[in-house]
Amino acid sequence: MSSVRDRWRSHLLQTLSGTDDGRPPWVDELEQGDDAGYFGPGSAAWAVHGGMATMVAGIRALLVQAMHPGALAGIHDWSRYEEDPLGRLTGTIRWLVTVTFGDRATAERASARVRGLHRRVQGEYTDARGIRRPYRASDPELIEWVHLAFTDSFLACHELWEGQIPGGADAYVREWSIAGELIGVTDAPRTAADLRARLGAFADAGVLKRDERVDRTVRFIRNPPLARGMLPAYRIMFAGAVQSLSIDQRRLLGLSAAPFPAVAATGAVLRSVRTMLGDRSTSEEAALKRIARIAADADTRDESAA
């Protein structure tokens, strides 16, 4: 039994971080720096992004992003997600973790890399009205949509499977607006109500649509090339992600609720993962070491001054 558990744990860590021990080399950067970062211990961002529900939130965010034909065009035309899905996943996780737990300078460098990638991504797509439109990944509308999809998904999944957030939902939306601004979002929402209103405005404007690209993306997200032993747990989490969407979102994506209690089943999977991986990620531990070092250095300076 232990060998099965160890193998499953290794597969999971490899999927999430690209390494068997869950500590890729870039985590070492999180121990460096001279400040606590944009958020710090006790913040809403640390609570949400340190929870197990992030695994479901990542699935949900990809589904929501696919509703916008411009955002999906960038993924379809430029991303190697089908050839290297884990590479794209670990790249996204690296940015999320670095901005959440890193010092400010490291977070800004990581975001500058993302902005640089966005500047190269451009092309054309057919909008919901059948009109061909040029796009750049750095377009304000597309950057905003991706930020809204991400923020809403991580917030919704935390509330569904993790519970309370320090300062509440508004605190998370307000804090994570900083991350949006770091990658080019202007006037990111600061409250949960504003977040929902912005998402609703996209739907009301008739911007979102379903087509063959959406169906292809949903099929891939539903059945990614994961290790066979991980697939049963993944399929439960996929069902949980689908259940967390609104009825209108599920309809647009061509999805329906699972024929089993997906929310409860997903909760059971996440509890098992927490037991396997522990309460803190290597990234959070590295950030706490940095912050402890900064505090110790400050104490030493105070003692020297006295």
PDB file of C-alpha atoms in Angstrom:
ATOM      1  CA  MET A   1       0.000   0.000   0.000  1.00  0.00           C
ATOM      2  CA  SER A   2       2.783   2.414   0.876  1.00  0.00           C
ATOM      3  CA  SER A   3       4.471   1.848  -2.499  1.00  0.00           C
ATOM      4  CA  VAL A   4       1.235   2.695  -4.305  1.00  0.00           C
ATOM      5  CA  ARG A   5       0.857   5.817  -2.181  1.00  0.00           C
ATOM      6  CA  ASP A   6       4.477   6.843  -2.781  1.00  0.00           C
ATOM      7  CA  ARG A   7       4.088   6.338  -6.523  1.00  0.00           C
ATOM      8  CA  TRP A   8       0.873   8.382  -6.595  1.00  0.00           C
ATOM      9  CA  ARG A   9       2.543  11.132  -4.548  1.00  0.00           C
ATOM     10  CA  SER A  10       5.492  11.176  -6.937  1.00  0.00           C
ATOM     11  CA  HIS A  11       3.186  11.427  -9.966  1.00  0.00           C
ATOM     12  CA  LEU A  12       1.270  14.263  -8.325  1.00  0.00           C
ATOM     13  CA  LEU A  13       4.376  16.260  -7.432  1.00  0.00           C
ATOM     14  CA  GLN A  14       5.813  15.717 -10.914  1.00  0.00           C
ATOM     15  CA  THR A  15       2.571  17.007 -12.445  1.00  0.00           C
ATOM     16  CA  LEU A  16       2.346  20.088 -10.248  1.00  0.00           C
ATOM     17  CA  SER A  17       5.986  21.090 -10.003  1.00  0.00           C
ATOM     18  CA  GLY A  18       7.918  19.155 -12.642  1.00  0.00           C
ATOM     19  CA  THR A  19      10.005  17.405  -9.963  1.00  0.00           C
ATOM     20  CA  ASP A  20       9.478  14.282  -7.886  1.00  0.00           C
ATOM     21  CA  ASP A  21      10.159  16.089  -4.602  1.00  0.00           C
ATOM     22  CA  GLY A  22       7.867  19.063  -5.254  1.00  0.00           C
ATOM     23  CA  ARG A  23      10.732  21.567  -5.111  1.00  0.00           C
ATOM     24  CA  PRO A  24      11.821  22.761  -8.560  1.00  0.00           C
ATOM     25  CA  PRO A  25      14.993  24.884  -8.656  1.00  0.00           C
ATOM     26  CA  TRP A  26      13.098  28.168  -8.925  1.00  0.00           C
ATOM     27  CA  VAL A  27      11.618  27.624  -5.446  1.00  0.00           C
ATOM     28  CA  ASP A  28      15.079  28.497  -4.095  1.00  0.00           C
ATOM     29  CA  GLU A  29      14.471  32.049  -5.348  1.00  0.00           C
ATOM     30  CA  LEU A  30      11.609  32.372  -2.884  1.00  0.00           C
ATOM     31  CA  GLU A  31      14.082  32.210   0.010  1.00  0.00           C
ATOM     32  CA  GLN A  32      15.884  35.255  -1.397  1.00  0.00           C
ATOM     33  CA  GLY A  33      14.860  38.906  -1.199  1.00  0.00           C
ATOM     34  CA  ASP A  34      14.481  41.611   1.412  1.00  0.00           C
ATOM     35  CA  ASP A  35      10.735  41.958   1.930  1.00  0.00           C
ATOM     36  CA  ALA A  36       7.677  39.839   2.712  1.00  0.00           C
ATOM     37  CA  GLY A  37       6.271  40.296  -0.785  1.00  0.00           C
ATOM     38  CA  TYR A  38       2.998  41.820  -1.873  1.00  0.00           C
ATOM     39  CA  PHE A  39       0.913  39.697   0.512  1.00  0.00           C
ATOM     40  CA  GLY A  40       2.619  37.755   3.297  1.00  0.00           C
ATOM     41  CA  PRO A  41       1.479  35.305   6.001  1.00  0.00           C
ATOM     42  CA  GLY A  42      -2.125  35.701   7.038  1.00  0.00           C
ATOM     43  CA  SER A  43      -3.149  37.301   3.753  1.00  0.00           C
ATOM     44  CA  ALA A  44      -6.111  36.186   1.684  1.00  0.00           C
ATOM     45  CA  ALA A  45      -3.820  35.341  -1.259  1.00  0.00           C
ATOM     46  CA  TRP A  46      -1.655  33.049   0.882  1.00  0.00           C
ATOM     47  CA  ALA A  47      -4.741  31.307   2.258  1.00  0.00           C
ATOM     48  CA  VAL A  48      -6.361  30.746  -1.146  1.00  0.00           C
ATOM     49  CA  HIS A  49      -3.242  29.767  -3.093  1.00  0.00           C
ATOM     50  CA  GLY A  50      -1.927  27.625  -0.280  1.00  0.00           C
ATOM     51  CA  GLY A  51      -5.040  25.446  -0.219  1.00  0.00           C
ATOM     52  CA  MET A  52      -5.630  22.124  -1.944  1.00  0.00           C
ATOM     53  CA  ALA A  53      -8.613  23.534  -3.860  1.00  0.00           C
ATOM     54  CA  THR A  54      -6.141  25.252  -6.187  1.00  0.00           C
ATOM     55  CA  MET A  55      -5.941  21.980  -8.124  1.00  0.00           C
ATOM     56  CA  VAL A  56      -9.636  22.178  -8.973  1.00  0.00           C
ATOM     57  CA  ALA A  57      -9.434  25.934  -9.501  1.00  0.00           C
ATOM     58  CA  GLY A  58      -6.790  25.459 -12.179  1.00  0.00           C
ATOM     59  CA  ILE A  59      -9.098  23.135 -14.116  1.00  0.00           C
ATOM     60  CA  ARG A  60     -12.010  25.533 -13.714  1.00  0.00           C
ATOM     61  CA  ALA A  61      -9.955  28.550 -14.810  1.00  0.00           C
ATOM     62  CA  LEU A  62      -8.941  26.810 -18.045  1.00  0.00           C
ATOM     63  CA  LEU A  63     -12.581  26.008 -18.796  1.00  0.00           C
ATOM     64  CA  VAL A  64     -13.700  29.588 -18.155  1.00  0.00           C
ATOM     65  CA  GLN A  65     -10.862  31.074 -20.210  1.00  0.00           C
ATOM     66  CA  ALA A  66     -11.896  28.901 -23.170  1.00  0.00           C
ATOM     67  CA  MET A  67     -15.242  30.699 -23.416  1.00  0.00           C
ATOM     68  CA  HIS A  68     -13.604  33.802 -24.893  1.00  0.00           C
ATOM     69  CA  PRO A  69     -12.666  33.152 -28.557  1.00  0.00           C
ATOM     70  CA  GLY A  70      -9.791  35.638 -28.441  1.00  0.00           C
ATOM     71  CA  ALA A  71      -8.230  34.111 -25.340  1.00  0.00           C
ATOM     72  CA  LEU A  72      -8.711  30.634 -26.766  1.00  0.00           C
ATOM     73  CA  ALA A  73      -7.125  31.658 -30.066  1.00  0.00           C
ATOM     74  CA  GLY A  74      -3.951  32.628 -28.245  1.00  0.00           C
ATOM     75  CA  ILE A  75      -3.829  29.235 -26.545  1.00  0.00           C
ATOM     76  CA  HIS A  76      -4.717  27.343 -29.727  1.00  0.00           C
ATOM     77  CA  ASP A  77      -2.329  29.235 -32.026  1.00  0.00           C
ATOM     78  CA  TRP A  78       0.679  29.653 -29.777  1.00  0.00           C
ATOM     79  CA  SER A  79       0.549  27.266 -26.836  1.00  0.00           C
ATOM     80  CA  ARG A  80       2.001  23.743 -26.942  1.00  0.00           C
ATOM     81  CA  TYR A  81      -0.539  22.564 -24.413  1.00  0.00           C
ATOM     82  CA  GLU A  82      -1.418  19.426 -26.375  1.00  0.00           C
ATOM     83  CA  GLU A  83       2.220  18.428 -26.944  1.00  0.00           C
ATOM     84  CA  ASP A  84       3.480  19.550 -23.532  1.00  0.00           C
ATOM     85  CA  PRO A  85       0.507  20.112 -21.197  1.00  0.00           C
ATOM     86  CA  LEU A  86       2.539  19.645 -18.031  1.00  0.00           C
ATOM     87  CA  GLY A  87       5.110  22.175 -19.214  1.00  0.00           C
ATOM     88  CA  ARG A  88       2.403  24.786 -19.666  1.00  0.00           C
ATOM     89  CA  LEU A  89       0.862  23.857 -16.325  1.00  0.00           C
ATOM     90  CA  THR A  90       4.107  24.136 -14.394  1.00  0.00           C
ATOM     91  CA  GLY A  91       4.853  27.466 -16.107  1.00  0.00           C
ATOM     92  CA  THR A  92       1.531  28.881 -14.944  1.00  0.00           C
ATOM     93  CA  ILE A  93       2.041  27.465 -11.457  1.00  0.00           C
ATOM     94  CA  ARG A  94       5.491  29.055 -11.301  1.00  0.00           C
ATOM     95  CA  TRP A  95       4.073  32.513 -11.984  1.00  0.00           C
ATOM     96  CA  LEU A  96       1.194  32.060  -9.516  1.00  0.00           C
ATOM     97  CA  VAL A  97       3.442  30.777  -6.742  1.00  0.00           C
ATOM     98  CA  THR A  98       6.169  33.366  -7.321  1.00  0.00           C
ATOM     99  CA  VAL A  99       3.780  36.316  -7.210  1.00  0.00           C
ATOM    100  CA  THR A 100       1.998  34.884  -4.171  1.00  0.00           C
ATOM    101  CA  PHE A 101       4.972  33.850  -2.041  1.00  0.00           C
ATOM    102  CA  GLY A 102       7.993  35.648  -3.503  1.00  0.00           C
ATOM    103  CA  ASP A 103       9.431  39.012  -2.548  1.00  0.00           C
ATOM    104  CA  ARG A 104       8.305  41.982  -4.637  1.00  0.00           C
ATOM    105  CA  ALA A 105      11.314  42.093  -6.946  1.00  0.00           C
ATOM    106  CA  THR A 106      11.019  38.388  -7.794  1.00  0.00           C
ATOM    107  CA  ALA A 107       7.267  38.730  -8.380  1.00  0.00           C
ATOM    108  CA  GLU A 108       7.872  41.658 -10.698  1.00  0.00           C
ATOM    109  CA  ARG A 109      10.535  39.775 -12.696  1.00  0.00           C
ATOM    110  CA  ALA A 110       8.209  36.785 -13.109  1.00  0.00           C
ATOM    111  CA  SER A 111       5.397  39.066 -14.282  1.00  0.00           C
ATOM    112  CA  ALA A 112       7.716  40.857 -16.702  1.00  0.00           C
ATOM    113  CA  ARG A 113       8.479  37.458 -18.289  1.00  0.00           C
ATOM    114  CA  VAL A 114       4.747  36.861 -18.713  1.00  0.00           C
ATOM    115  CA  ARG A 115       4.244  40.290 -20.293  1.00  0.00           C
ATOM    116  CA  GLY A 116       7.119  39.558 -22.671  1.00  0.00           C
ATOM    117  CA  LEU A 117       5.500  36.301 -23.761  1.00  0.00           C
ATOM    118  CA  HIS A 118       2.171  38.052 -24.266  1.00  0.00           C
ATOM    119  CA  ARG A 119       3.701  40.629 -26.593  1.00  0.00           C
ATOM    120  CA  ARG A 120       4.721  37.894 -29.029  1.00  0.00           C
ATOM    121  CA  VAL A 121       1.317  36.182 -29.116  1.00  0.00           C
ATOM    122  CA  GLN A 122      -0.872  37.623 -31.879  1.00  0.00           C
ATOM    123  CA  GLY A 123      -3.100  36.552 -34.736  1.00  0.00           C
ATOM    124  CA  GLU A 124      -6.759  36.575 -35.767  1.00  0.00           C
ATOM    125  CA  TYR A 125      -9.901  34.928 -34.475  1.00  0.00           C
ATOM    126  CA  THR A 126     -13.581  34.783 -35.385  1.00  0.00           C
ATOM    127  CA  ASP A 127     -15.722  36.472 -32.767  1.00  0.00           C
ATOM    128  CA  ALA A 128     -19.193  35.440 -31.603  1.00  0.00           C
ATOM    129  CA  ARG A 129     -20.750  37.488 -34.437  1.00  0.00           C
ATOM    130  CA  GLY A 130     -18.688  35.740 -37.109  1.00  0.00           C
ATOM    131  CA  ILE A 131     -16.357  38.727 -37.651  1.00  0.00           C
ATOM    132  CA  ARG A 132     -12.629  38.182 -38.069  1.00  0.00           C
ATOM    133  CA  ARG A 133     -10.664  40.206 -35.545  1.00  0.00           C
ATOM    134  CA  PRO A 134      -6.958  40.704 -34.934  1.00  0.00           C
ATOM    135  CA  TYR A 135      -5.718  39.996 -31.435  1.00  0.00           C
ATOM    136  CA  ARG A 136      -2.685  40.306 -29.231  1.00  0.00           C
ATOM    137  CA  ALA A 137      -2.447  38.444 -25.923  1.00  0.00           C
ATOM    138  CA  SER A 138      -1.600  41.806 -24.363  1.00  0.00           C
ATOM    139  CA  ASP A 139      -4.902  43.363 -25.497  1.00  0.00           C
ATOM    140  CA  PRO A 140      -6.663  44.884 -22.458  1.00  0.00           C
ATOM    141  CA  GLU A 141      -9.831  42.847 -23.049  1.00  0.00           C
ATOM    142  CA  LEU A 142      -7.998  39.526 -23.197  1.00  0.00           C
ATOM    143  CA  ILE A 143      -5.756  40.277 -20.232  1.00  0.00           C
ATOM    144  CA  GLU A 144      -8.807  41.278 -18.215  1.00  0.00           C
ATOM    145  CA  TRP A 145     -10.738  38.144 -19.189  1.00  0.00           C
ATOM    146  CA  VAL A 146      -7.912  35.826 -18.165  1.00  0.00           C
ATOM    147  CA  HIS A 147      -7.541  37.668 -14.856  1.00  0.00           C
ATOM    148  CA  LEU A 148     -11.287  37.509 -14.180  1.00  0.00           C
ATOM    149  CA  ALA A 149     -11.439  33.797 -15.024  1.00  0.00           C
ATOM    150  CA  PHE A 150      -8.493  33.060 -12.785  1.00  0.00           C
ATOM    151  CA  THR A 151      -9.645  35.152  -9.821  1.00  0.00           C
ATOM    152  CA  ASP A 152     -13.221  33.899  -9.963  1.00  0.00           C
ATOM    153  CA  SER A 153     -12.148  30.255 -10.223  1.00  0.00           C
ATOM    154  CA  PHE A 154      -9.713  30.319  -7.324  1.00  0.00           C
ATOM    155  CA  LEU A 155     -12.176  32.237  -5.187  1.00  0.00           C
ATOM    156  CA  ALA A 156     -15.126  29.968  -6.003  1.00  0.00           C
ATOM    157  CA  CYS A 157     -13.173  26.766  -5.399  1.00  0.00           C
ATOM    158  CA  HIS A 158     -11.699  27.960  -2.113  1.00  0.00           C
ATOM    159  CA  GLU A 159     -15.127  28.962  -0.841  1.00  0.00           C
ATOM    160  CA  LEU A 160     -16.567  25.623  -1.924  1.00  0.00           C
ATOM    161  CA  TRP A 161     -13.863  23.299  -0.559  1.00  0.00           C
ATOM    162  CA  GLU A 162     -11.707  25.255   1.890  1.00  0.00           C
ATOM    163  CA  GLY A 163     -14.053  27.654   3.682  1.00  0.00           C
ATOM    164  CA  GLN A 164     -13.215  31.025   5.207  1.00  0.00           C
ATOM    165  CA  ILE A 165     -10.763  33.516   3.716  1.00  0.00           C
ATOM    166  CA  PRO A 166      -8.943  36.058   5.917  1.00  0.00           C
ATOM    167  CA  GLY A 167     -10.802  39.306   5.313  1.00  0.00           C
ATOM    168  CA  GLY A 168     -13.407  37.534   3.187  1.00  0.00           C
ATOM    169  CA  ALA A 169     -13.882  37.265  -0.569  1.00  0.00           C
ATOM    170  CA  ASP A 170     -13.369  40.993  -1.113  1.00  0.00           C
ATOM    171  CA  ALA A 171      -9.917  40.787   0.479  1.00  0.00           C
ATOM    172  CA  TYR A 172      -8.840  38.097  -1.975  1.00  0.00           C
ATOM    173  CA  VAL A 173     -10.186  39.951  -5.029  1.00  0.00           C
ATOM    174  CA  ARG A 174      -8.549  43.183  -3.835  1.00  0.00           C
ATOM    175  CA  GLU A 175      -5.198  41.542  -3.107  1.00  0.00           C
ATOM    176  CA  TRP A 176      -5.068  39.553  -6.330  1.00  0.00           C
ATOM    177  CA  SER A 177      -5.835  42.679  -8.352  1.00  0.00           C
ATOM    178  CA  ILE A 178      -2.157  43.485  -7.724  1.00  0.00           C
ATOM    179  CA  ALA A 179      -1.162  40.349  -9.649  1.00  0.00           C
ATOM    180  CA  GLY A 180      -3.458  41.388 -12.494  1.00  0.00           C
ATOM    181  CA  GLU A 181      -1.857  44.808 -12.649  1.00  0.00           C
ATOM    182  CA  LEU A 182       1.615  43.243 -12.699  1.00  0.00           C
ATOM    183  CA  ILE A 183       0.764  41.529 -16.007  1.00  0.00           C
ATOM    184  CA  GLY A 184      -0.994  44.547 -17.520  1.00  0.00           C
ATOM    185  CA  VAL A 185      -4.602  44.575 -16.277  1.00  0.00           C
ATOM    186  CA  THR A 186      -5.890  48.107 -15.822  1.00  0.00           C
ATOM    187  CA  ASP A 187      -8.551  48.789 -13.212  1.00  0.00           C
ATOM    188  CA  ALA A 188      -8.839  45.199 -11.972  1.00  0.00           C
ATOM    189  CA  PRO A 189     -11.912  44.497  -9.788  1.00  0.00           C
ATOM    190  CA  ARG A 190     -11.454  45.125  -6.068  1.00  0.00           C
ATOM    191  CA  THR A 191     -14.584  43.424  -4.741  1.00  0.00           C
ATOM    192  CA  ALA A 192     -16.314  40.095  -5.315  1.00  0.00           C
ATOM    193  CA  ALA A 193     -19.421  41.915  -6.525  1.00  0.00           C
ATOM    194  CA  ASP A 194     -17.399  43.846  -9.101  1.00  0.00           C
ATOM    195  CA  LEU A 195     -15.697  40.612 -10.182  1.00  0.00           C
ATOM    196  CA  ARG A 196     -19.076  38.962 -10.814  1.00  0.00           C
ATOM    197  CA  ALA A 197     -20.366  42.056 -12.593  1.00  0.00           C
ATOM    198  CA  ARG A 198     -17.369  42.147 -14.939  1.00  0.00           C
ATOM    199  CA  LEU A 199     -17.801  38.461 -15.815  1.00  0.00           C
ATOM    200  CA  GLY A 200     -21.502  39.033 -16.393  1.00  0.00           C
ATOM    201  CA  ALA A 201     -20.777  41.991 -18.661  1.00  0.00           C
ATOM    202  CA  PHE A 202     -18.744  39.784 -21.008  1.00  0.00           C
ATOM    203  CA  ALA A 203     -21.623  37.322 -21.230  1.00  0.00           C
ATOM    204  CA  ASP A 204     -24.248  40.045 -21.688  1.00  0.00           C
ATOM    205  CA  ALA A 205     -22.228  41.661 -24.470  1.00  0.00           C
ATOM    206  CA  GLY A 206     -22.339  38.447 -26.497  1.00  0.00           C
ATOM    207  CA  VAL A 207     -18.548  38.120 -26.514  1.00  0.00           C
ATOM    208  CA  LEU A 208     -18.397  34.503 -25.374  1.00  0.00           C
ATOM    209  CA  LYS A 209     -19.136  31.588 -27.670  1.00  0.00           C
ATOM    210  CA  ARG A 210     -18.889  27.858 -28.203  1.00  0.00           C
ATOM    211  CA  ASP A 211     -17.351  26.360 -31.323  1.00  0.00           C
ATOM    212  CA  GLU A 212     -15.200  23.410 -32.406  1.00  0.00           C
ATOM    213  CA  ARG A 213     -12.134  24.911 -30.730  1.00  0.00           C
ATOM    214  CA  VAL A 214     -13.980  25.138 -27.432  1.00  0.00           C
ATOM    215  CA  ASP A 215     -15.181  21.537 -27.736  1.00  0.00           C
ATOM    216  CA  ARG A 216     -11.662  20.361 -28.561  1.00  0.00           C
ATOM    217  CA  THR A 217     -10.217  22.226 -25.583  1.00  0.00           C
ATOM    218  CA  VAL A 218     -12.866  20.874 -23.224  1.00  0.00           C
ATOM    219  CA  ARG A 219     -12.190  17.328 -24.435  1.00  0.00           C
ATOM    220  CA  PHE A 220      -8.498  17.784 -23.743  1.00  0.00           C
ATOM    221  CA  ILE A 221      -9.077  19.246 -20.268  1.00  0.00           C
ATOM    222  CA  ARG A 222     -11.479  16.393 -19.505  1.00  0.00           C
ATOM    223  CA  ASN A 223      -8.964  13.736 -20.595  1.00  0.00           C
ATOM    224  CA  PRO A 224      -5.391  15.048 -20.244  1.00  0.00           C
ATOM    225  CA  PRO A 225      -2.399  12.709 -20.699  1.00  0.00           C
ATOM    226  CA  LEU A 226      -1.803  12.034 -17.013  1.00  0.00           C
ATOM    227  CA  ALA A 227      -0.369   8.930 -15.379  1.00  0.00           C
ATOM    228  CA  ARG A 228      -3.020   6.199 -15.327  1.00  0.00           C
ATOM    229  CA  GLY A 229      -3.073   6.043 -11.540  1.00  0.00           C
ATOM    230  CA  MET A 230      -3.972   9.731 -11.310  1.00  0.00           C
ATOM    231  CA  LEU A 231      -6.881   9.679 -13.738  1.00  0.00           C
ATOM    232  CA  PRO A 232      -9.660   8.524 -11.349  1.00  0.00           C
ATOM    233  CA  ALA A 233      -8.888  11.347  -8.903  1.00  0.00           C
ATOM    234  CA  TYR A 234      -8.504  13.840 -11.748  1.00  0.00           C
ATOM    235  CA  ARG A 235     -11.867  12.912 -13.246  1.00  0.00           C
ATOM    236  CA  ILE A 236     -13.534  13.500  -9.899  1.00  0.00           C
ATOM    237  CA  MET A 237     -11.864  16.917  -9.635  1.00  0.00           C
ATOM    238  CA  PHE A 238     -12.905  17.725 -13.204  1.00  0.00           C
ATOM    239  CA  ALA A 239     -16.492  16.903 -12.260  1.00  0.00           C
ATOM    240  CA  GLY A 240     -16.125  19.143  -9.212  1.00  0.00           C
ATOM    241  CA  ALA A 241     -14.811  21.981 -11.374  1.00  0.00           C
ATOM    242  CA  VAL A 242     -17.775  21.588 -13.726  1.00  0.00           C
ATOM    243  CA  GLN A 243     -20.202  21.546 -10.796  1.00  0.00           C
ATOM    244  CA  SER A 244     -18.726  24.815  -9.515  1.00  0.00           C
ATOM    245  CA  LEU A 245     -19.613  26.603 -12.764  1.00  0.00           C
ATOM    246  CA  SER A 246     -22.915  28.369 -13.258  1.00  0.00           C
ATOM    247  CA  ILE A 247     -25.614  26.684 -15.308  1.00  0.00           C
ATOM    248  CA  ASP A 248     -25.074  29.216 -18.107  1.00  0.00           C
ATOM    249  CA  GLN A 249     -21.330  28.549 -18.144  1.00  0.00           C
ATOM    250  CA  ARG A 250     -21.849  24.795 -18.286  1.00  0.00           C
ATOM    251  CA  ARG A 251     -24.342  25.207 -21.116  1.00  0.00           C
ATOM    252  CA  LEU A 252     -21.946  27.377 -23.133  1.00  0.00           C
ATOM    253  CA  LEU A 253     -19.160  24.814 -22.677  1.00  0.00           C
ATOM    254  CA  GLY A 254     -21.435  21.893 -23.560  1.00  0.00           C
ATOM    255  CA  LEU A 255     -21.011  20.364 -20.103  1.00  0.00           C
ATOM    256  CA  SER A 256     -23.491  18.939 -17.638  1.00  0.00           C
ATOM    257  CA  ALA A 257     -23.352  18.104 -13.962  1.00  0.00           C
ATOM    258  CA  ALA A 258     -21.956  14.686 -13.040  1.00  0.00           C
ATOM    259  CA  PRO A 259     -24.407  11.896 -12.104  1.00  0.00           C
ATOM    260  CA  PHE A 260     -22.777  11.647  -8.654  1.00  0.00           C
ATOM    261  CA  PRO A 261     -22.210  14.100  -5.757  1.00  0.00           C
ATOM    262  CA  ALA A 262     -19.197  15.770  -7.366  1.00  0.00           C
ATOM    263  CA  VAL A 263     -18.684  18.407  -4.682  1.00  0.00           C
ATOM    264  CA  ALA A 264     -18.510  15.872  -1.861  1.00  0.00           C
ATOM    265  CA  ALA A 265     -16.372  13.466  -3.904  1.00  0.00           C
ATOM    266  CA  THR A 266     -13.959  16.249  -4.831  1.00  0.00           C
ATOM    267  CA  GLY A 267     -13.703  17.236  -1.189  1.00  0.00           C
ATOM    268  CA  ALA A 268     -12.713  13.667  -0.330  1.00  0.00           C
ATOM    269  CA  VAL A 269     -10.000  13.683  -3.012  1.00  0.00           C
ATOM    270  CA  LEU A 270      -8.618  17.004  -1.757  1.00  0.00           C
ATOM    271  CA  ARG A 271      -8.495  15.740   1.822  1.00  0.00           C
ATOM    272  CA  SER A 272      -6.532  12.713   0.629  1.00  0.00           C
ATOM    273  CA  VAL A 273      -4.111  14.941  -1.241  1.00  0.00           C
ATOM    274  CA  ARG A 274      -3.620  17.102   1.844  1.00  0.00           C
ATOM    275  CA  THR A 275      -2.832  13.999   3.899  1.00  0.00           C
ATOM    276  CA  MET A 276      -0.306  12.954   1.278  1.00  0.00           C
ATOM    277  CA  LEU A 277       1.400  16.307   0.697  1.00  0.00           C
ATOM    278  CA  GLY A 278       0.966  18.054   4.032  1.00  0.00           C
ATOM    279  CA  ASP A 279      -0.485  21.444   4.881  1.00  0.00           C
ATOM    280  CA  ARG A 280       2.332  23.566   3.426  1.00  0.00           C
ATOM    281  CA  SER A 281       3.944  23.556   0.016  1.00  0.00           C
ATOM    282  CA  THR A 282       7.695  23.857  -0.452  1.00  0.00           C
ATOM    283  CA  SER A 283       7.030  27.344  -1.856  1.00  0.00           C
ATOM    284  CA  GLU A 284       5.284  28.543   1.284  1.00  0.00           C
ATOM    285  CA  GLU A 285       8.021  27.050   3.452  1.00  0.00           C
ATOM    286  CA  ALA A 286      10.663  28.862   1.395  1.00  0.00           C
ATOM    287  CA  ALA A 287       8.784  32.148   1.785  1.00  0.00           C
ATOM    288  CA  LEU A 288       8.503  31.669   5.537  1.00  0.00           C
ATOM    289  CA  LYS A 289      12.272  31.083   5.723  1.00  0.00           C
ATOM    290  CA  ARG A 290      12.861  34.350   3.852  1.00  0.00           C
ATOM    291  CA  ILE A 291      10.556  36.267   6.157  1.00  0.00           C
ATOM    292  CA  ALA A 292      12.137  34.715   9.265  1.00  0.00           C
ATOM    293  CA  ARG A 293      15.592  35.694   7.970  1.00  0.00           C
ATOM    294  CA  ILE A 294      14.463  39.269   7.371  1.00  0.00           C
ATOM    295  CA  ALA A 295      13.047  39.469  10.894  1.00  0.00           C
ATOM    296  CA  ALA A 296      16.247  38.000  12.384  1.00  0.00           C
ATOM    297  CA  ASP A 297      18.378  40.482  10.446  1.00  0.00           C
ATOM    298  CA  ALA A 298      16.226  43.348  11.706  1.00  0.00           C
ATOM    299  CA  ASP A 299      16.609  42.127  15.302  1.00  0.00           C
ATOM    300  CA  THR A 300      20.369  41.943  14.864  1.00  0.00           C
ATOM    301  CA  ARG A 301      20.489  45.499  13.549  1.00  0.00           C
ATOM    302  CA  ASP A 302      18.360  46.734  16.453  1.00  0.00           C
ATOM    303  CA  GLU A 303      20.651  45.038  18.960  1.00  0.00           C
ATOM    304  CA  SER A 304      23.722  46.538  17.294  1.00  0.00           C
ATOM    305  CA  ALA A 305      22.177  50.005  17.340  1.00  0.00           C
ATOM    306  CA  ALA A 306      21.358  49.649  21.027  1.00  0.00           C
TER     307      ALA A 306
END
